Amino acid sequence: MTRRVAGTMSPDLILRTLLAGTDLRAVRISATLYRIERIPKARTVRPKLSFPPPPVAPPPGDIVVTAQKRPQILRDVPLSVSVLSFAPLARSRTPSSRDISLDLEGLAMTNMGPGRNRQFIRGVADSPFNGLSQSTVAVQMDEARVTFNAPDPDLRLIDVDRVELLKGPQGPLYGSGALGGIYHIVTRKPDFEGVSGSVRLSGEAVQHGQPGTGAEAIFNLPLVDDRLAVRATGYRFVNGGWISNSGGKRGSNSAETVGVRLGLRWRPADDWTVDAGFALQDINSRDSQYVTASDDTLSRDNAFAEPTDNDFKLWHGTITGAIGALELTSATSYADHGFDYILDASKAADAFGLSGPVRFEDQRHYSVFNQELRLASRGDDHWLVGLSYLQATTRGNAQVMDDSNAAQTVESYDRRVIEYAAFGEGTLRIINQLDLTLGARLFHSIAQDGTGDDPTVNPVRISKTILSPSASLSLDLGGRGLLYLRYARAMRPGGLAPADMAASRQFDADELSTIDLGVRRSSHDGRFSLSASLYHTRWDEIQSDYLLANGLVSTRNAGRGAIIGGEITTDWTIGKGFILSAGGTVQSARLTRAADGVELDDRRLPIAPALAGRVALAKDFILLNDWTGHAAIQANYIGKARLSFDDDLDRNMGNYAVTSANAELSQGDWTLGVRIDNLLDVRGDSFAFGNPFSIRAGSQYTPLRPRTFMLSVARSW
C-alpha cells in the first residue's frame, strides 16, 4: 500500500513518489509505457519524497483538458490553453475568479465587486459597463453553459479539479459569445470508491477594514458499489470590507457568499455514465467599492449605500456512453441568474426631472437553457459532430426615485435569443507528425427585443445565419511538445439597444478573427516546460455598451479594432523542493477606426493592460514528526490600462505591483494554512469606475484590497 499522490507533475515523478519507500521502481520503456520492477539490491535507494506544487499554472505535461468537449492531452491541443490545477483541499485560500486572474496569462477582469465583474481574454474587451450586449467570454461549468450576457457570477472554486482557459475565438464549438474564449470550471465528480470528505474553517483580517470568516465542507458518499455515488459541497464566506461611506462604519463594502453544490453520478452499465447536479450561490454585497478622492483613500461621501444582490442557480445533466466505436454525449443545462443593485443617481437627478438625493434601482433576470447532442470518435482519429439548441432570456426593470419614494421607470426590457446550431471538428494526419484540424459551426440566431411598459411583447425580431470556422496546423515535437498555427473566427448577432434615444436603435452583428502561432515544449524529464504564442486579432463592427448622458447604458457598433500580442509561461522544478513559475503578456489592443470610418490614432480597447507579468517561487519540505510543509511567494505586475475609448471617459488605471505569500503544514488528515495578500499594502487603481451617474462629474477609483491576513484549518477523511 502506498499513500496517494495529488497534484500536477510528470509521470516519472508520479510513479517515483508512489513507489517511495518500497523495493520497486518504474522503468520507462517507451513514451507511454512503464514497467514496474524490483530494484536490484546493489542500487536500493530510498527515493526522495516530493509533494504537490502550489496552485499556479502547471507545466504542459500529461495534463488532460476537456474544454474542447472531449478528453485531450494538453500537449496535443493545437490552440492556446492555460490550465490552473487545484489540490484536493484549497491550500491557503478559496479563490474567486478575480483571484485566479493573477495566475492565468491573458485573463483580465473589471473590479466592480463580487458578482458584478466582466471577464476578458487577450484584449477582446468591448466595454467596462454591465449593459445588455453578449459577453465576449463564455463561462462553462463542466458541460453546462453558465452565462450569455450576464456578468460573471463569481462561482467560488471549492471542490474544483481545475480551471481551463481557452484563448481566442471558440465559435466552432461554442457559438456566439465566445469571441475572446472560454472560462471552463471542471468540478470533482462523485467517487464510487469510498466515503470521504473535508471541512475547512478560515478567518481573515483586512488592514484598514473589517474581519471576515469562512466555512466550507465537502462530502462524498457511494450508494451502490461501483454504480451510484453522490457528492455535496457547502460554503459560507463573509469577506471583510475596506471602503467607508459618509463617515459611517468602517468597511461598508463587506460581502457574504453562501453556496451549495450537489452532484450525482450513476453508472448504469460499464460504458455509460449519467452525471446530474444542482448549484446555488448567493452573493450579497453591502456597498460598492469605489472612491472619488484618489486611489490612496478608502472612503467616499455618498447619500446612501449601493448594495448588490446576485442570486445564481444551475441545474444540469449529462449522459455519456459508447455506441460501438463512437461516444455519445447528451448535455442539458438551465441557469437562472438574478442580478439586482442600487446606485446613487443624485448627480443625474436633473436628467430625470428630479432633485435632491435620487436612488437608481435595477432588477435583472437572466436565464440560459442549453441542450447539446454530439458524437465523437473513441479511437486515434479525433473528430466530433453535434447539434445544439440555446435559448437565453434577459428581463429587466430599472427605476429612479427621490425622497418621496415615487418610482419612475426609466428602462424596461425583454430580450430573447434562440440559437440552432450544427457543428463539428476533426483532425487529419497530413504527413508524419503534422496534423490538420478543421472545425466549423453553422448556426441560426433569432433575437427578439421588446421595451416599454409591457416588456413581454417582442415587436422587434432580428435573425441571422452565421458560419464560424477554424483551422490549425500542428507539428508534434517528438512527444514533448507541439508547434501550432491556428485561425479562427466567431460572431455575435445584433439586437436592439434598450436605452438609446436615437432614431436608429438597432446594432449590427460583429465579427472577430484571430491568427495564433504558438509552441508548447517540455524537457525530457518533465522538470522544465515552456508555452509561448503570438497572436493577431481583427475585430469588425465592435458591439460596445456605452454611457448615455443620463448615466443609463446602451449598446452601439463602435468601429473596428486590432489586437497584437504575445504570451509566455514557464515552469521549472529546480530541485531540492523548489518550483519556479513565471509568465507574462504584452499586447496592443486598439480601436483603429470609428463607426463612421474615421481612422483613429490612440484609442485603446478597455480594461486590457498593455503589459502584465507574474513570478512565483514555491518550496516543499519535510519537518519532524512527519509534518510536511509548503511555502510560496508570488509577485504580479498589472500594467497601464484604459477605462474606455470614449473621449470623456478615456481614463488611466493599473500600473501597480502586488505580492502575496502563503504557507501550510500538514500531518495526516490535518492541514494548517496561513496567507497574506497584498503583502506590502500597495495602493493602486484597479478599476477607474464605480458609478455611471457620477463618473462624468469627477474621477473615480477602485483601490486595491489592503493587506489581508488569513488563517485556516482543515481536516479531511
XYZ file of C-alpha atoms in Angstrom:
717
model
C 0.000 0.000 0.000
C 1.252 3.489 -0.827
C -0.006 6.967 0.040
C -1.997 8.699 -2.645
C -0.383 11.411 -4.765
C -2.226 14.617 -5.644
C -1.101 17.472 -7.842
C 0.225 18.089 -11.316
C 3.564 16.531 -12.241
C 5.222 14.353 -14.815
C 4.503 10.585 -14.983
C 8.069 9.885 -13.900
C 7.619 11.962 -10.751
C 4.190 10.487 -10.013
C 5.471 6.894 -10.153
C 8.621 7.750 -8.245
C 6.538 9.314 -5.460
C 4.044 6.455 -5.364
C 6.826 3.882 -5.064
C 8.806 5.810 -2.458
C 9.758 3.540 0.430
C 9.101 0.299 -1.456
C 11.563 -2.016 -3.160
C 10.046 -1.209 -6.554
C 10.872 1.180 -9.343
C 9.240 2.274 -12.616
C 11.314 1.809 -15.767
C 10.268 3.791 -18.814
C 10.085 1.534 -21.872
C 8.567 3.961 -24.379
C 6.856 7.345 -24.478
C 3.676 5.892 -22.923
C 4.728 2.583 -21.352
C 6.344 1.827 -17.987
C 7.363 -1.429 -16.309
C 7.304 -1.715 -12.513
C 10.088 -3.975 -11.275
C 12.067 -4.715 -8.165
C 15.098 -2.549 -7.512
C 18.356 -4.502 -7.652
C 19.815 -4.763 -4.153
C 23.012 -3.025 -5.090
C 21.027 0.008 -6.157
C 18.350 0.072 -3.471
C 17.986 3.733 -2.521
C 15.028 5.309 -0.788
C 13.730 7.848 -3.319
C 13.341 11.406 -2.209
C 9.765 12.376 -1.393
C 8.103 15.035 -3.474
C 4.898 16.912 -2.802
C 2.339 18.675 -4.988
C 3.206 22.054 -6.471
C 1.360 25.242 -5.469
C -1.888 26.117 -7.255
C -0.339 28.040 -10.099
C -0.490 27.321 -13.815
C 1.043 23.850 -14.221
C 3.503 22.782 -16.887
C 2.028 21.294 -20.055
C 2.880 17.689 -19.297
C 0.388 14.834 -19.327
C -2.486 17.115 -18.301
C -5.936 16.181 -19.532
C -8.211 19.040 -20.627
C -11.851 18.791 -21.649
C -12.821 22.326 -22.675
C -12.837 21.229 -26.338
C -15.655 18.814 -25.461
C -13.516 15.679 -25.399
C -10.603 14.490 -23.220
C -7.285 15.652 -24.696
C -3.695 15.638 -23.523
C -2.718 19.286 -23.207
C 0.453 18.868 -25.233
C -1.694 17.719 -28.198
C -4.192 20.626 -28.189
C -3.457 22.885 -31.191
C -4.501 26.192 -29.622
C -3.566 28.411 -26.694
C -4.792 26.953 -23.399
C -3.921 27.718 -19.791
C -4.755 25.235 -17.020
C -4.863 26.004 -13.313
C -4.969 22.868 -11.145
C -6.138 22.715 -7.529
C -5.104 20.387 -4.725
C -7.806 18.225 -3.089
C -8.192 20.943 -0.444
C -7.760 24.567 -1.406
C -4.409 25.375 0.109
C -4.369 28.765 1.801
C -7.451 30.302 0.198
C -10.670 29.564 -1.608
C -10.178 31.713 -4.676
C -12.697 33.703 -6.659
C -12.432 34.145 -10.414
C -10.752 37.521 -9.922
C -8.151 35.924 -7.640
C -7.077 33.390 -10.242
C -6.853 36.042 -12.966
C -3.465 36.687 -11.331
C -2.411 33.113 -12.199
C -3.632 32.858 -15.807
C -1.921 34.795 -18.577
C -4.382 36.625 -20.818
C -7.323 36.843 -18.390
C -8.344 40.376 -17.318
C -11.325 41.439 -15.225
C -13.119 44.543 -14.084
C -13.333 45.163 -10.328
C -16.868 46.320 -9.615
C -17.148 43.807 -6.767
C -18.129 40.155 -6.187
C -20.698 39.036 -8.749
C -20.520 42.280 -10.761
C -17.384 41.797 -12.851
C -16.841 41.194 -16.559
C -14.144 38.871 -17.916
C -11.971 39.483 -20.976
C -9.346 37.309 -22.659
C -6.425 38.594 -24.723
C -7.683 42.143 -25.064
C -11.067 41.210 -26.590
C -12.795 43.804 -24.397
C -15.806 45.685 -25.689
C -16.852 47.741 -22.654
C -16.368 48.027 -18.876
C -20.096 48.617 -18.358
C -22.650 45.934 -17.490
C -25.108 46.511 -20.309
C -27.088 44.012 -22.357
C -24.526 43.121 -25.011
C -23.483 39.490 -25.121
C -20.330 38.651 -23.173
C -17.112 38.037 -25.091
C -16.177 35.203 -22.687
C -18.453 32.199 -22.141
C -18.384 30.717 -18.629
C -18.840 26.935 -18.519
C -19.134 24.602 -15.549
C -18.394 21.096 -16.788
C -20.873 20.648 -19.686
C -23.211 23.455 -18.557
C -23.412 26.915 -20.122
C -23.410 29.377 -17.213
C -23.596 32.832 -18.836
C -24.769 34.500 -22.011
C -24.844 38.254 -21.360
C -24.817 38.323 -17.548
C -21.811 39.440 -15.506
C -19.506 36.749 -14.130
C -21.406 35.040 -11.268
C -18.058 34.599 -9.491
C -18.608 30.954 -8.568
C -16.292 30.069 -5.701
C -13.792 27.404 -6.678
C -14.429 24.796 -3.984
C -14.039 21.074 -4.751
C -12.828 22.042 -8.218
C -10.282 19.963 -10.093
C -9.051 22.686 -12.443
C -9.904 25.770 -14.449
C -9.220 25.730 -18.192
C -8.869 28.958 -20.138
C -9.268 28.568 -23.920
C -7.884 31.652 -25.643
C -9.021 33.078 -28.940
C -12.398 32.754 -30.626
C -14.134 29.449 -29.869
C -17.081 29.916 -32.223
C -16.852 26.488 -33.903
C -17.549 24.588 -30.675
C -19.361 27.193 -28.567
C -21.085 29.601 -30.954
C -21.726 33.284 -30.302
C -20.461 34.798 -27.084
C -17.089 33.090 -27.392
C -15.200 35.856 -29.207
C -12.479 36.029 -26.580
C -12.512 32.445 -25.365
C -13.882 30.046 -22.747
C -13.569 30.093 -18.949
C -14.175 26.432 -18.084
C -14.615 25.199 -14.491
C -14.111 21.445 -14.061
C -15.587 20.153 -10.800
C -14.737 16.939 -8.968
C -17.257 14.209 -9.643
C -18.759 11.755 -7.143
C -16.366 8.909 -6.380
C -17.505 5.271 -6.224
C -14.503 4.130 -4.160
C -15.408 5.163 -0.612
C -16.786 7.656 1.859
C -14.642 10.781 2.068
C -14.936 14.418 2.971
C -13.272 17.518 4.306
C -14.032 20.549 6.428
C -12.195 23.848 6.365
C -12.574 26.889 8.622
C -10.868 30.191 7.953
C -10.628 33.732 9.234
C -9.243 36.918 7.737
C -8.202 40.354 8.936
C -8.213 43.232 6.428
C -5.927 46.118 7.273
C -7.960 49.363 7.459
C -11.105 47.212 7.208
C -13.282 44.557 8.792
C -12.525 40.924 9.680
C -14.029 38.030 7.739
C -14.829 34.368 8.256
C -15.245 31.299 6.084
C -16.505 27.722 6.359
C -16.681 25.015 3.715
C -17.414 21.307 3.676
C -17.212 18.501 1.108
C -18.797 15.075 1.469
C -18.670 12.091 -0.895
C -20.912 9.062 -0.367
C -21.104 5.888 -2.525
C -24.644 4.487 -2.517
C -24.216 1.403 -4.722
C -20.824 -0.219 -5.235
C -19.251 0.978 -8.495
C -22.662 2.195 -9.714
C -24.031 5.171 -7.782
C -22.494 7.948 -5.699
C -23.338 11.461 -4.543
C -21.130 14.415 -3.654
C -22.093 17.588 -1.808
C -20.320 20.882 -1.230
C -21.443 23.739 1.006
C -19.823 27.016 1.974
C -20.332 30.414 3.538
C -17.878 33.308 3.432
C -18.064 36.779 4.889
C -15.363 38.920 3.294
C -14.385 41.981 5.274
C -14.848 45.343 3.578
C -12.355 48.188 3.376
C -14.350 51.154 1.989
C -16.099 53.594 4.333
C -19.101 55.634 3.193
C -20.135 59.031 4.574
C -18.129 58.617 7.738
C -20.116 55.508 8.668
C -18.946 52.116 9.796
C -15.537 51.074 8.545
C -15.554 48.500 5.750
C -19.045 49.150 4.407
C -18.392 47.043 1.271
C -18.292 43.691 3.046
C -19.844 40.777 1.151
C -21.459 37.488 2.151
C -21.306 34.471 -0.175
C -23.358 31.349 0.501
C -23.364 28.348 -1.803
C -24.351 24.699 -2.208
C -23.428 22.218 -4.935
C -24.830 18.702 -5.273
C -23.673 16.074 -7.735
C -24.847 12.579 -8.583
C -23.014 10.041 -10.732
C -24.737 6.866 -11.924
C -23.116 4.145 -13.979
C -25.997 2.016 -15.320
C -23.587 -0.004 -17.454
C -19.826 -0.238 -17.813
C -19.753 2.079 -20.846
C -22.449 4.520 -19.742
C -22.336 7.336 -17.187
C -25.031 9.766 -16.043
C -23.989 12.958 -14.214
C -26.601 15.276 -12.742
C -26.361 18.156 -10.352
C -27.526 21.421 -8.885
C -25.568 24.516 -7.854
C -26.746 27.548 -5.913
C -24.814 30.621 -4.888
C -25.994 33.916 -3.381
C -23.754 36.970 -3.064
C -24.893 39.953 -1.035
C -22.612 42.994 -1.050
C -23.490 45.783 1.361
C -21.914 48.542 -0.729
C -19.813 49.249 -3.807
C -16.030 49.603 -3.590
C -15.043 52.776 -5.447
C -13.873 56.113 -4.100
C -13.694 59.589 -5.640
C -10.786 61.433 -3.992
C -7.813 59.276 -5.072
C -6.701 55.672 -5.177
C -4.890 56.296 -1.893
C -8.105 56.897 0.057
C -10.553 54.323 1.363
C -13.665 56.446 1.906
C -16.246 58.434 -0.046
C -19.283 60.585 0.601
C -22.478 59.120 -0.865
C -26.053 59.825 0.128
C -26.677 56.120 0.746
C -25.134 52.686 0.295
C -25.051 50.869 -3.078
C -25.745 47.178 -2.318
C -25.806 44.295 -4.821
C -27.710 41.003 -4.699
C -26.509 38.253 -7.048
C -28.510 35.009 -6.926
C -27.389 32.147 -9.157
C -28.892 28.677 -9.714
C -27.832 25.941 -12.124
C -29.421 22.589 -12.995
C -27.517 20.245 -15.301
C -27.447 16.660 -16.541
C -25.065 14.797 -18.851
C -25.338 11.314 -20.343
C -22.229 9.739 -21.878
C -21.955 6.285 -23.372
C -20.436 4.065 -26.028
C -22.221 3.108 -29.223
C -19.825 0.738 -30.925
C -16.701 2.719 -31.775
C -18.448 6.042 -31.077
C -19.130 8.006 -27.916
C -22.485 9.712 -27.469
C -22.906 12.736 -25.193
C -26.153 14.489 -24.326
C -25.756 17.602 -22.140
C -28.667 19.637 -20.771
C -28.400 22.673 -18.510
C -30.505 25.547 -17.240
C -29.039 28.588 -15.471
C -31.215 31.080 -13.580
C -29.487 34.288 -12.561
C -30.922 37.264 -10.668
C -28.878 40.463 -10.520
C -30.212 43.451 -8.536
C -28.344 46.553 -7.486
C -28.839 50.111 -6.212
C -26.816 53.169 -7.202
C -26.725 56.781 -6.059
C -28.080 58.740 -9.068
C -28.178 62.143 -7.392
C -25.651 63.631 -9.828
C -28.027 62.827 -12.721
C -31.224 63.946 -10.979
C -31.879 66.743 -13.497
C -31.845 64.259 -16.399
C -34.854 62.502 -14.867
C -36.701 65.647 -13.784
C -35.930 65.083 -10.099
C -33.987 66.912 -7.415
C -32.166 66.053 -4.224
C -30.907 62.559 -3.413
C -32.008 60.122 -6.132
C -31.774 56.350 -5.946
C -31.481 54.117 -9.031
C -32.699 50.515 -8.682
C -32.053 47.938 -11.403
C -33.562 44.458 -11.258
C -32.431 41.961 -13.898
C -33.188 38.328 -14.526
C -31.113 36.166 -16.852
C -31.732 32.581 -17.894
C -29.872 30.231 -20.241
C -31.186 26.884 -21.439
C -28.766 24.773 -23.450
C -29.221 21.328 -24.991
C -26.413 19.676 -26.892
C -26.109 16.263 -28.545
C -22.822 15.089 -30.041
C -20.945 12.047 -31.321
C -17.193 11.625 -31.102
C -14.657 9.023 -32.111
C -13.119 6.810 -29.438
C -10.008 5.839 -31.354
C -6.884 7.606 -32.554
C -8.753 9.547 -35.251
C -10.075 12.583 -33.371
C -13.368 14.020 -34.583
C -16.748 15.055 -33.235
C -20.049 16.339 -34.632
C -23.034 17.766 -32.804
C -26.305 19.644 -32.682
C -27.130 22.400 -30.232
C -30.119 24.450 -29.093
C -29.732 27.501 -26.854
C -32.277 29.966 -25.511
C -31.161 32.967 -23.466
C -33.596 35.470 -21.972
C -32.982 38.785 -20.255
C -35.716 40.700 -18.470
C -35.216 43.867 -16.519
C -36.782 46.899 -14.998
C -34.952 49.992 -13.784
C -36.414 52.833 -11.743
C -35.320 56.095 -10.178
C -36.877 57.593 -7.054
C -36.309 60.611 -4.860
C -37.022 61.212 -1.178
C -40.754 60.806 -1.754
C -40.131 57.198 -2.958
C -42.296 57.784 -6.020
C -40.827 55.366 -8.603
C -40.221 56.459 -12.192
C -39.472 53.656 -14.659
C -36.522 54.567 -16.895
C -35.845 51.169 -18.503
C -37.957 48.112 -19.165
C -36.762 45.399 -21.494
C -37.336 41.807 -22.522
C -34.809 40.078 -24.770
C -34.847 36.524 -26.023
C -32.123 34.951 -28.171
C -32.541 31.498 -29.713
C -29.719 29.680 -31.499
C -29.923 26.470 -33.531
C -26.525 25.057 -34.461
C -24.733 22.185 -36.147
C -21.009 21.885 -35.510
C -18.060 19.613 -35.983
C -14.306 19.314 -35.653
C -11.815 16.715 -36.839
C -8.082 16.071 -37.056
C -6.339 14.589 -40.067
C -2.739 13.406 -40.202
C -1.169 15.021 -43.319
C 2.325 13.655 -43.066
C 4.401 12.171 -40.280
C 3.942 14.301 -37.101
C 1.973 17.055 -38.964
C -1.776 17.279 -38.297
C -4.530 19.424 -39.750
C -7.542 20.203 -37.532
C -10.660 21.716 -39.117
C -13.769 22.911 -37.332
C -16.940 24.782 -38.198
C -20.226 25.800 -36.650
C -23.293 26.794 -38.663
C -25.923 28.424 -36.513
C -29.093 30.382 -36.979
C -29.774 33.096 -34.403
C -33.136 34.703 -33.706
C -33.164 37.750 -31.404
C -36.418 39.244 -30.157
C -36.356 42.571 -28.327
C -39.092 44.481 -26.588
C -39.110 47.602 -24.438
C -41.747 49.831 -22.940
C -44.444 49.344 -20.325
C -45.169 45.753 -21.394
C -41.799 44.012 -21.776
C -43.367 40.645 -22.574
C -44.218 41.976 -26.036
C -41.451 41.361 -28.576
C -42.078 43.703 -31.504
C -38.554 43.559 -32.991
C -37.209 40.322 -34.466
C -33.713 40.002 -35.933
C -32.456 36.747 -37.428
C -29.063 35.854 -38.829
C -27.299 32.742 -40.101
C -23.623 32.615 -39.137
C -20.710 30.341 -40.052
C -17.781 30.202 -37.627
C -14.787 28.239 -38.985
C -11.408 27.284 -37.563
C -8.294 25.617 -38.949
C -4.985 24.705 -37.357
C -1.741 23.033 -38.347
C 0.194 21.295 -35.586
C 3.619 19.690 -35.582
C 4.462 17.084 -32.934
C 7.856 17.883 -31.400
C 8.927 14.341 -30.627
C 6.264 13.662 -27.990
C 7.453 16.505 -25.756
C 5.624 19.432 -27.266
C 3.687 20.970 -30.109
C 4.124 23.769 -32.620
C 0.820 25.084 -33.952
C -0.678 27.732 -36.224
C -4.407 28.400 -35.796
C -7.011 30.584 -37.485
C -10.497 31.002 -36.022
C -13.479 33.272 -36.462
C -16.551 33.974 -34.349
C -19.519 36.342 -34.499
C -22.177 37.824 -32.218
C -25.648 38.541 -33.624
C -27.077 42.042 -33.446
C -30.001 43.331 -31.423
C -31.888 46.295 -30.057
C -30.365 48.874 -27.740
C -32.935 49.323 -24.941
C -31.903 52.725 -23.625
C -30.778 54.531 -26.762
C -32.940 57.539 -27.512
C -31.620 57.951 -31.051
C -33.797 57.339 -34.115
C -31.961 54.115 -35.017
C -31.673 51.805 -32.011
C -30.512 48.636 -33.724
C -26.911 47.452 -33.537
C -25.409 45.036 -36.049
C -23.534 41.765 -35.645
C -19.800 41.973 -35.008
C -17.126 39.585 -36.249
C -13.726 38.670 -34.848
C -10.930 36.622 -36.427
C -7.563 35.622 -34.933
C -4.325 34.079 -36.147
C -2.355 32.400 -33.354
C 1.182 30.973 -33.633
C 2.309 29.044 -30.591
C 4.639 26.453 -29.154
C 4.350 24.173 -26.137
C 7.505 22.343 -25.041
C 8.774 20.389 -22.046
C 12.116 18.886 -21.169
C 12.730 15.151 -21.363
C 12.468 14.695 -17.595
C 9.420 16.983 -17.283
C 11.223 19.389 -14.933
C 11.017 22.378 -17.266
C 8.229 23.478 -19.580
C 7.531 26.481 -21.750
C 4.460 27.732 -23.564
C 4.552 30.799 -25.818
C 2.384 32.324 -28.518
C 1.983 35.322 -30.793
C -1.480 36.429 -31.895
C -3.145 38.969 -34.169
C -6.866 39.746 -33.981
C -9.110 41.804 -36.232
C -12.474 42.872 -34.810
C -15.093 44.440 -37.094
C -18.253 46.345 -36.058
C -17.426 46.065 -32.346
C -20.558 45.851 -30.215
C -19.969 48.062 -27.206
C -22.048 49.094 -24.198
C -21.659 52.812 -23.540
C -22.997 55.501 -21.222
C -25.691 57.921 -22.296
C -25.670 61.468 -20.982
C -28.115 60.495 -18.202
C -25.933 57.580 -16.989
C -28.005 54.746 -18.468
C -26.237 52.086 -20.551
C -26.987 51.450 -24.223
C -25.299 49.453 -27.000
C -23.841 50.506 -30.355
C -21.342 49.480 -33.020
C -18.150 51.332 -32.125
C -15.989 50.547 -35.181
C -13.022 48.327 -35.979
C -10.353 47.091 -33.598
C -6.969 45.380 -33.861
C -5.081 43.391 -31.224
C -1.455 42.295 -31.490
C 0.188 40.483 -28.617
C 2.365 37.753 -27.209
C 2.391 35.494 -24.153
C 4.894 33.267 -22.432
C 4.600 30.858 -19.487
C 7.394 28.803 -17.932
C 7.528 26.274 -15.090
C 10.747 24.875 -13.670
C 11.174 22.232 -10.980
C 14.550 23.447 -9.814
C 15.291 20.706 -7.316
C 15.520 20.376 -3.538
C 11.801 21.092 -3.363
C 11.904 24.418 -5.218
C 9.472 25.176 -8.055
C 9.598 28.369 -10.120
C 6.693 29.559 -12.247
C 6.565 32.747 -14.331
C 4.577 34.263 -17.149
C 3.881 37.479 -18.977
C 1.722 39.138 -21.594
C 2.411 42.122 -23.840
C -0.229 43.398 -26.218
C -1.583 46.363 -28.121
C -5.410 46.393 -28.213
C -6.822 49.403 -30.043
C -9.880 50.813 -31.709
C -8.389 51.713 -35.092
C -11.431 53.018 -36.948
C -14.595 54.668 -35.660
C -18.076 53.600 -36.722
C -18.169 56.418 -39.302
C -14.935 55.158 -40.922
C -12.603 57.801 -39.462
C -9.110 56.445 -38.773
C -8.062 56.765 -35.107
C -4.599 57.150 -33.588
C -4.746 56.205 -29.905
C -7.999 54.675 -28.731
C -7.126 51.678 -26.587
C -9.689 48.969 -26.008
C -10.810 48.994 -22.362
C -9.599 47.016 -19.352
C -6.802 45.007 -21.016
C -3.334 46.074 -19.757
C -0.568 46.564 -22.293
C 1.822 44.626 -20.062
C 1.273 42.076 -17.296
C 3.527 39.552 -15.624
C 3.903 37.220 -12.655
C 6.581 35.185 -10.938
C 6.100 32.604 -8.168
C 8.579 30.582 -6.143
C 7.423 27.614 -4.070
C 9.204 25.241 -1.731
C 8.118 21.811 -0.448
C 9.759 20.489 2.710
C 9.506 17.882 5.478
C 9.564 18.689 9.183
C 9.999 16.447 12.176
C 7.235 14.110 13.329
C 6.007 13.512 9.795
C 4.848 17.094 9.146
C 5.043 18.143 5.509
C 5.211 21.774 4.560
C 4.717 24.050 1.594
C 5.511 27.741 1.225
C 5.250 30.112 -1.731
C 5.591 33.744 -2.636
C 4.204 35.390 -5.757
C 4.511 38.827 -7.341
C 2.269 40.274 -10.063
C 2.552 43.376 -12.175
C -0.547 44.835 -13.843
C 0.372 47.417 -16.447
C -1.430 50.514 -17.603
C -4.934 50.143 -18.991
C -7.761 52.435 -20.079
C -11.360 52.583 -18.934
C -12.976 53.383 -22.293
C -12.232 54.582 -25.820
C -14.799 57.404 -25.449
C -13.115 60.813 -25.212
C -14.817 61.872 -21.976
C -14.177 58.514 -20.272
C -10.676 57.714 -21.502
C -9.090 57.359 -18.061
C -5.976 55.539 -16.945
C -5.804 52.719 -14.411
C -3.497 49.877 -13.495
C 0.300 50.252 -13.329
C 0.848 48.606 -9.957
C 2.562 45.533 -8.492
C 1.270 43.281 -5.714
C 2.787 40.390 -3.813
C 1.338 37.529 -1.799
C 2.776 34.784 0.381
C 1.364 31.571 1.802
C 2.472 28.580 3.824
C 0.904 25.436 5.190
C 1.726 22.441 7.332
C 0.074 19.023 7.031
C 0.165 15.914 9.165
C -2.147 13.055 8.379
C -5.603 14.470 7.785
C -4.944 17.930 9.235
C -3.761 20.998 7.348
C -2.936 24.412 8.807
C -2.605 27.350 6.421
C -1.633 30.989 6.512
C -1.750 33.515 3.693
C -1.045 37.213 3.232
C -2.422 39.026 0.175
C -1.139 42.454 -0.886
C 1.840 41.800 1.325
C 3.243 45.347 1.018
C -0.179 47.044 1.343
C 0.198 48.647 -2.078
C -2.320 51.278 -3.155
C -3.359 51.398 -6.798
C -6.362 51.941 -9.033
C -7.592 48.528 -10.151
C -10.650 49.911 -11.983
C -11.319 53.608 -12.753
C -15.090 53.289 -12.475
C -17.827 52.704 -9.956
C -20.986 54.746 -10.622
C -22.275 55.611 -14.131
C -24.358 58.548 -12.878
C -21.415 60.456 -11.395
C -18.449 59.269 -13.485
C -18.552 62.384 -15.668
C -18.680 64.669 -12.628
C -15.231 63.607 -11.472
C -12.658 60.858 -11.274
C -13.478 57.503 -9.715
C -11.042 54.902 -8.374
C -11.309 51.324 -7.149
C -8.417 50.892 -4.711
C -6.806 47.508 -4.264
C -7.864 45.461 -1.300
C -5.434 46.351 1.511
C -3.110 43.861 3.147
C -5.158 40.841 4.197
C -4.028 38.167 6.646
C -5.783 34.762 6.514
C -5.602 31.678 8.734
C -7.242 28.318 8.017
C -7.515 24.852 9.469
C -8.774 21.862 7.503
C -9.421 18.224 8.166
C -10.078 15.525 5.595
C -11.028 11.880 5.860
